[in-house]
XYZ file of C-alpha atoms in Angstrom:
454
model
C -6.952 -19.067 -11.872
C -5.834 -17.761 -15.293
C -7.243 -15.694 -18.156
C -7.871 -16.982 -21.855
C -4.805 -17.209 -23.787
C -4.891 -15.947 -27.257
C -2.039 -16.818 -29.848
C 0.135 -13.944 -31.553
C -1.111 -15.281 -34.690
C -4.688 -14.273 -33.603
C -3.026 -10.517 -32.989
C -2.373 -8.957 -36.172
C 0.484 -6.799 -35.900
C -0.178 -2.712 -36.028
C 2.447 -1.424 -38.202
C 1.140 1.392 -39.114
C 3.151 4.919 -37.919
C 0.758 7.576 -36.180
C 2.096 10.950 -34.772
C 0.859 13.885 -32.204
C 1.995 17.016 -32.513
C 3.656 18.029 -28.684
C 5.141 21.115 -27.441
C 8.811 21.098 -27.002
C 8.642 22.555 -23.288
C 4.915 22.354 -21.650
C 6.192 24.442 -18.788
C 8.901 26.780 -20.108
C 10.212 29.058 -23.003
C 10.410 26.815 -25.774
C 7.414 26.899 -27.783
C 8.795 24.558 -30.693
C 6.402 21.608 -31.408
C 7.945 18.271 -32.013
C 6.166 14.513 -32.942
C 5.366 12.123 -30.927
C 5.143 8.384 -32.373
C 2.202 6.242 -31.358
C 0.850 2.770 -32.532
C -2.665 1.583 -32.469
C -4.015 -1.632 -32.612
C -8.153 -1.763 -32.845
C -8.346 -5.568 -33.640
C -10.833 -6.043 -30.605
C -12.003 -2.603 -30.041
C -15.977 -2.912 -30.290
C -17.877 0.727 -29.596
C -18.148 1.745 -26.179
C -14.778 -0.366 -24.591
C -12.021 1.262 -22.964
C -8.763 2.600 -24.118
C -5.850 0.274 -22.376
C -2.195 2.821 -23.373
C 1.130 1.967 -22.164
C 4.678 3.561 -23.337
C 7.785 1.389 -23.944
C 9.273 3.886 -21.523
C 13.382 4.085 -22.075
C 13.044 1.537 -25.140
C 12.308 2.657 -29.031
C 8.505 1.900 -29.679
C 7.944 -1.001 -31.893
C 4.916 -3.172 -32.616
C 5.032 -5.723 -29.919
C 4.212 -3.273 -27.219
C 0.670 -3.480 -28.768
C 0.517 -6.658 -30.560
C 2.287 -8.982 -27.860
C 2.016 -8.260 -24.224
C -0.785 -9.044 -22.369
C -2.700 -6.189 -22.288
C -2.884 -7.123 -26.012
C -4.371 -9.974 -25.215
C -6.410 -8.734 -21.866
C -7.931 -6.121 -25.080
C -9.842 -9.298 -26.324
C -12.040 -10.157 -23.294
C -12.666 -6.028 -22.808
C -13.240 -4.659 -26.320
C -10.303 -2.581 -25.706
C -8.842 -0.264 -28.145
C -4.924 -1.232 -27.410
C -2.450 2.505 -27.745
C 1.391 2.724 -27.061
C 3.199 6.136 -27.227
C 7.047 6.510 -27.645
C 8.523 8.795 -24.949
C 10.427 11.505 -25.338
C 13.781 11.235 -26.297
C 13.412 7.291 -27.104
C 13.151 5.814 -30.668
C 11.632 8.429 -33.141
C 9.748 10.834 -30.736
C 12.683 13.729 -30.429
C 11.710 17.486 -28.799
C 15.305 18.202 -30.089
C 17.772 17.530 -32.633
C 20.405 15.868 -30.253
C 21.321 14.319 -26.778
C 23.512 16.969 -25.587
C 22.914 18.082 -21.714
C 21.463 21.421 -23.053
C 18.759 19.441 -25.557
C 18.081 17.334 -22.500
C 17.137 19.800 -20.427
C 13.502 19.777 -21.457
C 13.505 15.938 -20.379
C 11.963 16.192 -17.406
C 9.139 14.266 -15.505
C 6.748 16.942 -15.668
C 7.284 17.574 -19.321
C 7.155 13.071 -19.634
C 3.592 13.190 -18.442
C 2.362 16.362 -19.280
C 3.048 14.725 -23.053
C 0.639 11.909 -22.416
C -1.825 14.175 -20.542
C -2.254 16.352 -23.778
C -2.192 12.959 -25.749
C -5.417 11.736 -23.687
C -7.161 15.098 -23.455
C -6.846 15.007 -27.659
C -8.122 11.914 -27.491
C -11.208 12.862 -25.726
C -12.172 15.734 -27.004
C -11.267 14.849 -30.395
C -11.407 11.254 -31.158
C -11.245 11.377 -34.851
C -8.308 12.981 -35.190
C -6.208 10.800 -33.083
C -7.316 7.134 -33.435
C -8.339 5.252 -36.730
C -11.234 3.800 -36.023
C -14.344 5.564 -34.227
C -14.011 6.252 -30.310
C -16.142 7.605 -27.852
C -15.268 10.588 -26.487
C -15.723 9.052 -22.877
C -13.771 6.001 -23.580
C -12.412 5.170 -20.319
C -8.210 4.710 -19.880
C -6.358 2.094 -18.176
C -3.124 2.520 -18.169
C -0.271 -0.383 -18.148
C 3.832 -0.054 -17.896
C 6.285 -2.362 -16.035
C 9.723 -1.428 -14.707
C 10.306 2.615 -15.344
C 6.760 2.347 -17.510
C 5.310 1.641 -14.167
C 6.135 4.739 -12.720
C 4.835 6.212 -15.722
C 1.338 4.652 -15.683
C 1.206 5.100 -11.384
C 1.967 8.535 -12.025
C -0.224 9.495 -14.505
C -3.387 7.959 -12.316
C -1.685 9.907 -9.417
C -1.740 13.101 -11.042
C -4.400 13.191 -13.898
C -7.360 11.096 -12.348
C -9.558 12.706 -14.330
C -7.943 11.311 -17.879
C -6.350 8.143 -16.240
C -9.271 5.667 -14.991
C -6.998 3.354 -13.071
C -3.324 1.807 -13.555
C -1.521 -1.577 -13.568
C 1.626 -0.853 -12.580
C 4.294 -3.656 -12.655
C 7.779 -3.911 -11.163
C 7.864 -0.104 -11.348
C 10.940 1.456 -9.666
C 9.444 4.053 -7.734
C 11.493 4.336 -4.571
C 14.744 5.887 -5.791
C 17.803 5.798 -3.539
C 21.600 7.346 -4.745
C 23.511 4.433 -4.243
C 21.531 1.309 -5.215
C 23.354 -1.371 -3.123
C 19.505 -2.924 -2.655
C 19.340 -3.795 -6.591
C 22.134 -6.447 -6.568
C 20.731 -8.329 -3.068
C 17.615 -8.466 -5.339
C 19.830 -10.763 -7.663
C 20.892 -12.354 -4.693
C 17.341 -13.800 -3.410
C 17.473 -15.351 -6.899
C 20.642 -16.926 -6.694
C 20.396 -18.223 -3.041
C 16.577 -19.503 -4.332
C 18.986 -22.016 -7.251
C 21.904 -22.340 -4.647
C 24.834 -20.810 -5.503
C 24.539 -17.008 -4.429
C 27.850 -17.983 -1.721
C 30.008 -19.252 -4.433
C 29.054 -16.373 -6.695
C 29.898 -14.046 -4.231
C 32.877 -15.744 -3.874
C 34.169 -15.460 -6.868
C 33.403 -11.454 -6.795
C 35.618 -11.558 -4.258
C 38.822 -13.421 -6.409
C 37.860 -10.936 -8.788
C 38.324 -7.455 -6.346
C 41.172 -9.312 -5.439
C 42.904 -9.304 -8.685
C 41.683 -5.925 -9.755
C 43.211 -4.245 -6.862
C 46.406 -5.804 -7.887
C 48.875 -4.762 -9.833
C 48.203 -6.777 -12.931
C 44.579 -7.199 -14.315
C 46.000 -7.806 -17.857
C 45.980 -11.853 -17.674
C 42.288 -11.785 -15.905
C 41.064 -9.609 -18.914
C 42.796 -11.548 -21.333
C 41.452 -15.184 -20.027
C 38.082 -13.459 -20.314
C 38.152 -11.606 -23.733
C 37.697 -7.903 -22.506
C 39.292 -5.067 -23.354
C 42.363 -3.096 -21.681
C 40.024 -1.576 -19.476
C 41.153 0.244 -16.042
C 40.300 -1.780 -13.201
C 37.585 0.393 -12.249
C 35.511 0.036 -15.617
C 36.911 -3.658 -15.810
C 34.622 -4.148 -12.348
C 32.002 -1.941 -14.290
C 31.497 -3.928 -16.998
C 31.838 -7.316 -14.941
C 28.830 -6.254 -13.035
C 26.974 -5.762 -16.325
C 27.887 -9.181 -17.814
C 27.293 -10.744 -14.320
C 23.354 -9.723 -14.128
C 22.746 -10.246 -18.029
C 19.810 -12.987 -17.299
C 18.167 -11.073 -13.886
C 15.781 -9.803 -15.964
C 14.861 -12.753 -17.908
C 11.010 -14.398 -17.265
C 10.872 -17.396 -15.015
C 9.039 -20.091 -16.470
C 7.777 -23.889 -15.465
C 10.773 -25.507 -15.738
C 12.983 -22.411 -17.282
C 15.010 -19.963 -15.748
C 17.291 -18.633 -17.706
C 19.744 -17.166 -14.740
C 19.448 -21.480 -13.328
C 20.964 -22.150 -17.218
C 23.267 -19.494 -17.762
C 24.490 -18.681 -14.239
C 24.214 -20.780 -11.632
C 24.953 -24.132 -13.534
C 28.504 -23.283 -14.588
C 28.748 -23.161 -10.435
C 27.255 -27.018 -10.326
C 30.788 -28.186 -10.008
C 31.826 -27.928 -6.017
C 35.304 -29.578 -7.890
C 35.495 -25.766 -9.872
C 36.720 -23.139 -7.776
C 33.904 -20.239 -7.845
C 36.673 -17.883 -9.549
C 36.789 -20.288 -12.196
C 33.221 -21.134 -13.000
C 32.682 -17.393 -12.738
C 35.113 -16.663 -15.919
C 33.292 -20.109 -17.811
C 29.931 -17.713 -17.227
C 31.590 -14.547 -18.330
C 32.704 -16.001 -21.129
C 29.474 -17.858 -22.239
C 27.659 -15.032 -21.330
C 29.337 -13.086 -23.715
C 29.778 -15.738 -27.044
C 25.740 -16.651 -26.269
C 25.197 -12.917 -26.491
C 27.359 -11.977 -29.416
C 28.593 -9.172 -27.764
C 31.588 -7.599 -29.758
C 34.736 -6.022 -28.908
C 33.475 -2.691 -29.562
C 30.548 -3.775 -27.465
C 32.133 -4.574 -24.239
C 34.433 -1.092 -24.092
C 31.342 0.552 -24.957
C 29.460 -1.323 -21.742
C 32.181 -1.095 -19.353
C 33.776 2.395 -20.458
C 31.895 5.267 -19.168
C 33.792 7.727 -20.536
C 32.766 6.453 -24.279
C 30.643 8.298 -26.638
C 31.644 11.457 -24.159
C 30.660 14.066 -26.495
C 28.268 11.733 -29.173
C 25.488 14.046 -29.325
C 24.029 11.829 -31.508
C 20.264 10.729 -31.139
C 19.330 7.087 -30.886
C 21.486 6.235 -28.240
C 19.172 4.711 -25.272
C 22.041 4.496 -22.915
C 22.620 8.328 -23.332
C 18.973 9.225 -22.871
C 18.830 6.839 -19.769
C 22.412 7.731 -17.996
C 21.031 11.629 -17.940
C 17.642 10.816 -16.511
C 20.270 8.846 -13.826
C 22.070 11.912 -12.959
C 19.137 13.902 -13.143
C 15.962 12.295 -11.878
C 16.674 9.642 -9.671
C 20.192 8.111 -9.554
C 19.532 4.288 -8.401
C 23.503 3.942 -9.272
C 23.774 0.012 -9.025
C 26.622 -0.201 -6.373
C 28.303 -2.991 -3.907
C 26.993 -2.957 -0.398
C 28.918 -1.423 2.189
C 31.677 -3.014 4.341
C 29.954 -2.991 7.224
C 26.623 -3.985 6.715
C 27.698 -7.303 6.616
C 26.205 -8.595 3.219
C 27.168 -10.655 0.157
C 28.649 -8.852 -2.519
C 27.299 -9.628 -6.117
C 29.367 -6.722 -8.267
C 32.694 -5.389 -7.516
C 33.336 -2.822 -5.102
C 34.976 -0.587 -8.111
C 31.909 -0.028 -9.270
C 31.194 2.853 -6.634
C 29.053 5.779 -7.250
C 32.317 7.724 -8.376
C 32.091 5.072 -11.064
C 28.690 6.214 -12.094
C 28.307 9.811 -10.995
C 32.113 11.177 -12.298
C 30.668 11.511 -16.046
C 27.025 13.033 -15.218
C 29.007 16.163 -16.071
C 31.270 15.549 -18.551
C 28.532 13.948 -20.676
C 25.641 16.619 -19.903
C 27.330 19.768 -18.738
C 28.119 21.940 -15.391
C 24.730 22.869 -14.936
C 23.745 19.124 -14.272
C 23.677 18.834 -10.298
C 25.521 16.584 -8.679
C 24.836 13.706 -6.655
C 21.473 14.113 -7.368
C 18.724 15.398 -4.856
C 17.088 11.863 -4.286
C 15.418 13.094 -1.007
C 13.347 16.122 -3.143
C 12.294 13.460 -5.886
C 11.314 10.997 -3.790
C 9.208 13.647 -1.361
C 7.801 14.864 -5.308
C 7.132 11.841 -7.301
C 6.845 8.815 -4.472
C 5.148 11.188 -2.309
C 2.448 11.575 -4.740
C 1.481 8.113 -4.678
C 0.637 8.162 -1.450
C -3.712 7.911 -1.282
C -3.679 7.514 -5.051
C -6.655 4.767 -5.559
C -7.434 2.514 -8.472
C -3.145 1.650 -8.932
C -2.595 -1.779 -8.910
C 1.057 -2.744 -8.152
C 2.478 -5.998 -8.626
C 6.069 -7.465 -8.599
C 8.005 -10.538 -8.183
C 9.682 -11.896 -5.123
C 12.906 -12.638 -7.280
C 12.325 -9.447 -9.581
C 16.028 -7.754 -9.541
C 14.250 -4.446 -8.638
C 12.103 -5.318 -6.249
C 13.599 -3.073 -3.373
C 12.572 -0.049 -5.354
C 9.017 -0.993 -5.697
C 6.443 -0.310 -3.662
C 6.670 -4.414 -2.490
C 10.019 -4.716 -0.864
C 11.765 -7.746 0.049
C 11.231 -6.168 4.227
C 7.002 -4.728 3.680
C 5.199 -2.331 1.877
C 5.850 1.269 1.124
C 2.425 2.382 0.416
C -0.615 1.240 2.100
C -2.578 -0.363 -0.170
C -4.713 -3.651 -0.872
C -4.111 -3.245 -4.444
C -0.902 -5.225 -4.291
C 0.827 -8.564 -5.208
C 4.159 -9.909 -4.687
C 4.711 -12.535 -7.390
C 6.384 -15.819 -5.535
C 8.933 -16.741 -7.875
C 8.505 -14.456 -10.658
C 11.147 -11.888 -12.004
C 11.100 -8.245 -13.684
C 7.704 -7.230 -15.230
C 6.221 -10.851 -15.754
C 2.353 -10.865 -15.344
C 2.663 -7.848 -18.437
C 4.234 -10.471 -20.717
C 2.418 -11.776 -23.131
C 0.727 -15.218 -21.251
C 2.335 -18.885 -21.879
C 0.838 -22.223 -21.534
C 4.161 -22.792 -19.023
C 3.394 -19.388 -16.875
C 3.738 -19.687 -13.105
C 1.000 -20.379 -11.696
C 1.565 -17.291 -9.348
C 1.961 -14.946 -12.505
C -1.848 -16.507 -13.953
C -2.954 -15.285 -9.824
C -1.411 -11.503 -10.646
C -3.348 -11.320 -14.335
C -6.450 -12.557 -12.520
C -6.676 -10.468 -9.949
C -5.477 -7.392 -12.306
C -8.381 -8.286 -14.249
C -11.019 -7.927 -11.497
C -9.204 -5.033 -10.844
C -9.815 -3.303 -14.145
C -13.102 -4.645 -14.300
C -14.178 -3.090 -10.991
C -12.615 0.287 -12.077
C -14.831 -0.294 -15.503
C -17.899 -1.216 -13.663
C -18.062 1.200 -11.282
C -16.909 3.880 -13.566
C -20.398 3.498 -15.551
């Protein structure tokens, strides 16, 4: 089963700028306006197709998210006019001048969808004025995001059915938990799947060995990091450790296979040792600096960098605010492999929500009230299609978890052997065949919502 694929070259890239006037605070005091990026791509739109939007979510908007993912490509067979917005506080689209906690205040969900909302109702009732070529006025929407885009697009089916036709939402984290132990036995499945998820955890172990010691120095110095403490030294080993879970899994490539487990192919090596030969690759194939690595593993940095522009920033508040997931070791006594180090505990995480954002910022966050608010309102949403894939990092925050379903719903499919986000990636000749099954049966999916929208 598979869909037509259509090169990038046939896709000419949408470069052009457009912006939508939003109000600072949809719900509060603040009636500044602000403006919102979008891009547009009409290459395929023919009169009387749908509207397929997405939003890059916690990433700057840039022309591939319109030009070269496959609902770019999906836009072909459906005369669909192809929309991404930036989200607020991302990239160019800023209600505010900075990133201080008191700026970031107005980032809330609410306010993230309600901007979309008024973006679609424009759109509707005043085509002209928001797209470049002509659109009916009862265009239908389909909306597409993967990862934290996915909650997006669920959402915004879930709460505005009336604007938002159906959704494909991918990988999308939606089940939030405080201490995120799940995420790294995610990584796990993926390692035990190539074989070497014991020795890897093996050599975490060396590691918390040494950094509960009383000299770190010569383990940070045999792997190029900074004087770190031992606590953001285990930090910023988890980071460098999962660099690759995200990565696409391809016939015949996987990039956590190349990069990971084959510096463990060696049963000679002790797992301590082929752990630093990955670190180290990991971080010359990456070209990440000096400057780079404190800035990864030192929480503290860029304390008081109001700055805009800075996606970590943006990201860390809507951690400490929204829906923690704080990527943490498993505990003792559950009886599981350990794929980080057990310094990186929540009081690694959750000890600068306030010094970066303020008192006022709540702490640990209330993941009980947003998961009874925003997972919760999933629940009897129709026309949502999830997807995600069995080896997919995140998987035990979607709605397809490693142990069932949260949600009860036949629009659903786990992706055997697929990572993070893959059937929205723009389609390969050397795609799983599993990830060709997911587009396929998105596309009947769409279509039916389509049809039997007429």
């Amino acid at each position: 089963m598979g869909t037509p694929i259509y090169p990038r070259s046939d896709i000419p890239a949408s470069s052009t700028q457009y912006w939508f006037t939003q109000p600072i605070d949809h719900f509060g005091n603040n009636n500044g306006t602000w403006q919102q990026q979008y891009l547009v791509n009409a290459t395929f739109y023919k009169p009387g197709g749908p509207i397929f939007i997405s939003t890059p979510g916690e990433t700057p908007l840039s022309t591939r998210y319109v030009d070269a993912t496959y609902p770019s490509q999906l836009a072909q067979q459906m005369n669909a006019l192809v929309i991404s917005v930036e989200h607020r506080f991302f990239g160019s689209s800023n209600p505010m001048p900075d990133l201080s906690g008191e700026s970031l205040q107005v980032l809330t969900i609410d306010n993230v969808l309600e901007d979309f909302a008024q973006f679609l109702t424009a759109a509707r009732s005043n085509p002209d004025d928001v797209f470049p070529v002509p659109v009916s006025k009862n265009a239908k929407v389909i909306f597409f995001g993967g990862s934290y885009s996915g909650n997006v697009a669920a959402w915004m089916r879930a709460k505005y059915p009336d604007l938002v036709l159906g959704a494909w939402s991918s990988s999308a984290i939606l089940y939030a938990r405080l201490q995120n132990y799940q995420f790294d036995q995610g990584y796990g499945r993926h390692l035990q799947a190539l074989g070497c998820a014991e020795q890897f955890s093996q050599a975490i172990d060396a590691v918390d060995d040494i950094l509960t010691s009383s000299d770190i120095a010569p383990l940070q110095q045999k792997l190029g990091l900074p004087a770190l403490s031992a606590q953001d030294t285990g930090g910023l080993l988890a980071g460098l450790g999962i660099l690759y879970s995200l990565a696409p899994i391809y016939k015949g490539l996987d990039l956590v296979d190349s990069n990971v487990c084959s510096h463990f192919a060696n049963s000679t090596v002790e797992p301590i040792n082929a752990y630093t030969q990955m670190i180290k690759a990991a971080i010359a194939q990456m070209g990440i600096s000096s400057e780079g690595l404190m800035q990864m593993g030192n929480t503290s940095y860029g304390l008081h960098n109001y700055a805009l522009g800075q996606v970590d920033r943006t990201w860390y508040y809507m951690c400490c605010t929204w829906f923690g997931n704080w990527q943490v070791a498993p505990p003792a006594d559950l009886g599981l492999s350990k794929y980080r180090s057990q310094l990186a505990d929540l009081s690694y995480y959750q000890s600068n929500c306030q010094r970066k954002f303020g008192s006022d910022v709540v702490i640990p966050v209330d993941v009980d009230a947003y998961n009874a608010k925003w997972f919760d309102i999933l629940k009897g949403a129709s026309n949502i299609y999830y997807t995600t894939g069995s080896l997919d990092i995140w998987r035990d925050s979607t709605v397809l978890t490693s142990t069932g379903n949260l949600l009860s719903s036949r629009s659903m499919f786990t992706i055997n052997g697929a990572s993070h986000v893959q059937d929205l990636k723009f389609a390969q000749d050397n795609d799983l065949d599993t990830v060709k099954q997911a587009r396929y049966i998105g596309n009947m999916f769409v279509s039916r919502w389509l049809r039997e929208s007429c």
